CSV table of C-alpha atoms in Angstrom, one decimal:
chain,number,residue,atom,x,y,z
K,115,MET,CA,13.5,-41.6,19.0
K,116,ALA,CA,16.6,-39.0,19.3
K,117,ASN,CA,14.3,-36.5,21.5
K,118,ARG,CA,13.8,-39.2,24.0
K,119,ARG,CA,17.2,-40.3,23.9
K,120,ARG,CA,18.6,-36.8,24.7
K,121,GLN,CA,16.0,-36.3,27.3
K,122,ALA,CA,17.5,-39.2,29.0
K,123,ASN,CA,21.1,-38.4,28.7
K,124,GLU,CA,20.0,-35.3,30.6
K,125,ARG,CA,18.4,-36.8,32.9
K,126,LYS,CA,21.2,-39.3,33.5
K,127,GLY,CA,23.8,-36.5,33.4
K,128,ARG,CA,21.9,-34.3,36.3
K,129,LEU,CA,21.2,-37.3,38.7
K,130,ALA,CA,25.1,-38.3,38.3
K,131,GLU,CA,25.9,-34.5,39.0
K,132,HIS,CA,23.7,-34.9,42.2
K,133,ILE,CA,25.4,-37.9,43.0
K,134,ALA,CA,28.5,-36.2,42.6
K,135,ALA,CA,27.8,-32.9,44.6
K,136,ILE,CA,26.1,-35.5,47.7
K,137,TRP,CA,29.7,-37.6,47.4
K,138,LEU,CA,32.0,-34.4,47.7
K,139,MET,CA,29.6,-32.4,50.4
K,140,ALA,CA,30.3,-35.6,52.4
K,141,LYS,CA,34.0,-35.0,51.6
K,142,GLY,CA,33.8,-31.2,53.0
K,143,TYR,CA,33.2,-29.8,50.0
K,144,ARG,CA,30.8,-26.7,50.3
K,145,LEU,CA,28.6,-26.3,46.9
K,146,ILE,CA,28.5,-23.2,45.5
K,147,GLY,CA,26.8,-23.7,42.5
K,148,ARG,CA,25.7,-26.3,39.8
K,149,ARG,CA,25.3,-26.1,36.0
K,150,LEU,CA,26.9,-22.8,35.8
K,151,LYS,CA,27.1,-21.2,32.5
K,152,THR,CA,29.4,-18.6,31.4
K,153,PRO,CA,30.4,-17.7,27.6
K,154,GLY,CA,33.8,-20.3,27.1
K,155,GLY,CA,31.5,-23.3,28.4
K,156,GLU,CA,29.0,-24.8,31.5
K,157,ILE,CA,30.3,-25.8,34.4
K,158,ASP,CA,28.8,-28.9,36.2
K,159,LEU,CA,29.6,-28.3,39.9
K,160,LEU,CA,31.4,-25.4,41.8
K,161,LEU,CA,32.5,-26.1,45.1
K,162,ARG,CA,34.9,-24.7,48.0
K,163,ARG,CA,36.9,-26.4,50.0
K,164,ARG,CA,39.4,-24.3,52.8
K,165,ASP,CA,41.3,-21.5,49.8
K,166,SER,CA,40.6,-23.3,46.5
K,167,LEU,CA,37.5,-23.0,44.5
K,168,VAL,CA,37.0,-26.6,42.7
K,169,PHE,CA,35.7,-26.4,39.1
K,170,VAL,CA,34.5,-30.5,38.8
K,171,GLU,CA,33.6,-31.8,35.5
K,172,VAL,CA,31.3,-34.8,35.5
K,173,LYS,CA,30.8,-37.6,33.5
K,174,ALA,CA,28.1,-40.4,33.9
K,175,ARG,CA,29.7,-43.4,32.3
K,176,PRO,CA,29.8,-47.8,31.6
K,177,THR,CA,33.1,-47.6,32.8
K,178,LEU,CA,35.6,-45.9,34.3
K,179,ASP,CA,38.2,-46.1,31.4
K,180,MET,CA,35.1,-44.1,29.4
K,181,GLY,CA,34.7,-41.6,31.7
K,182,VAL,CA,38.2,-41.2,32.2
K,183,ALA,CA,38.6,-41.1,28.2
K,184,ALA,CA,36.3,-38.3,27.9
K,185,LEU,CA,38.1,-35.8,29.6
K,186,HIS,CA,39.9,-34.8,26.8
K,187,ARG,CA,42.0,-31.3,25.8
K,188,ALA,CA,39.2,-29.2,24.0
K,189,GLN,CA,37.0,-29.5,26.9
K,190,ALA,CA,40.0,-28.4,29.2
K,191,ARG,CA,40.6,-25.5,27.3
K,192,ARG,CA,36.8,-24.3,27.7
K,193,CYS,CA,36.2,-25.5,31.6
K,194,GLN,CA,39.4,-23.0,32.4
K,195,ALA,CA,38.4,-20.4,30.4
K,196,ALA,CA,35.1,-20.9,32.3
K,197,ALA,CA,36.2,-21.1,35.6
K,198,ARG,CA,38.3,-18.1,35.1
K,199,TRP,CA,35.7,-16.2,34.0
K,200,LEU,CA,33.4,-16.8,37.2
K,201,ALA,CA,35.8,-16.7,39.2
K,202,VAL,CA,37.0,-12.4,37.7
K,203,ARG,CA,33.5,-12.1,37.6
K,204,HIS,CA,32.3,-13.4,41.1
K,205,GLY,CA,35.7,-11.4,43.0
K,206,TRP,CA,37.3,-14.2,44.3
K,207,PRO,CA,40.7,-12.6,44.7
K,208,GLY,CA,43.3,-14.4,45.7
K,209,ALA,CA,41.6,-18.3,45.5
K,210,VAL,CA,43.0,-21.2,43.9
K,211,LEU,CA,41.3,-22.5,41.1
K,212,ARG,CA,41.5,-26.4,40.8
K,213,HIS,CA,39.4,-28.2,38.6
K,214,ASP,CA,38.6,-32.1,39.5
K,215,ALA,CA,36.4,-34.3,38.2
K,216,VAL,CA,34.2,-37.3,39.7
K,217,VAL,CA,33.5,-40.5,36.8
K,218,ILE,CA,29.8,-41.6,38.1
K,219,THR,CA,29.8,-45.6,37.1
K,220,PRO,CA,26.3,-48.3,37.6
K,221,TRP,CA,27.6,-50.4,40.9
K,222,ALA,CA,30.5,-48.1,41.7
K,223,LEU,CA,31.6,-46.0,44.4
K,224,PRO,CA,31.9,-42.1,42.4
K,225,ARG,CA,35.9,-41.6,41.3
K,226,HIS,CA,37.1,-38.1,42.5
K,227,MET,CA,40.0,-37.7,40.7
K,228,ILE,CA,41.7,-34.2,41.9
K,229,ALA,CA,43.3,-31.5,40.0
K,230,ILE,CA,43.1,-33.3,36.2
K,231,TRP,CA,44.1,-30.3,34.6
K,232,ARG,CA,46.0,-27.6,35.3
K,233,GLU,CA,46.0,-23.6,34.1
K,234,GLU,CA,46.9,-22.8,31.4
K,235,ALA,CA,48.7,-18.9,31.0
């Protein structure tokens, strides 16, 4: 039973990431990668827009409030560490690193939240 639930959540997450990627590309972003694994964590989507590398966390929740509540501080630290690792590893000097989120809810357009976390020193 738990395995089926995990598989259903995995499918739901992949669908949400696909919807978010399409939504952002329609807004002029260029997709660089999906589900990028790093020693510090995973980045759901990596996109580029002008001189910015945009690291996107995707949340699929029943309500927007639940999606926003799922974007907690510990997750911010993991995403920031993963973003720095990817930027150094792939040699994107001078690129502005930005952390966005997209919340996917039933029967609503995706909600794109820009610059939800600031880089920690």
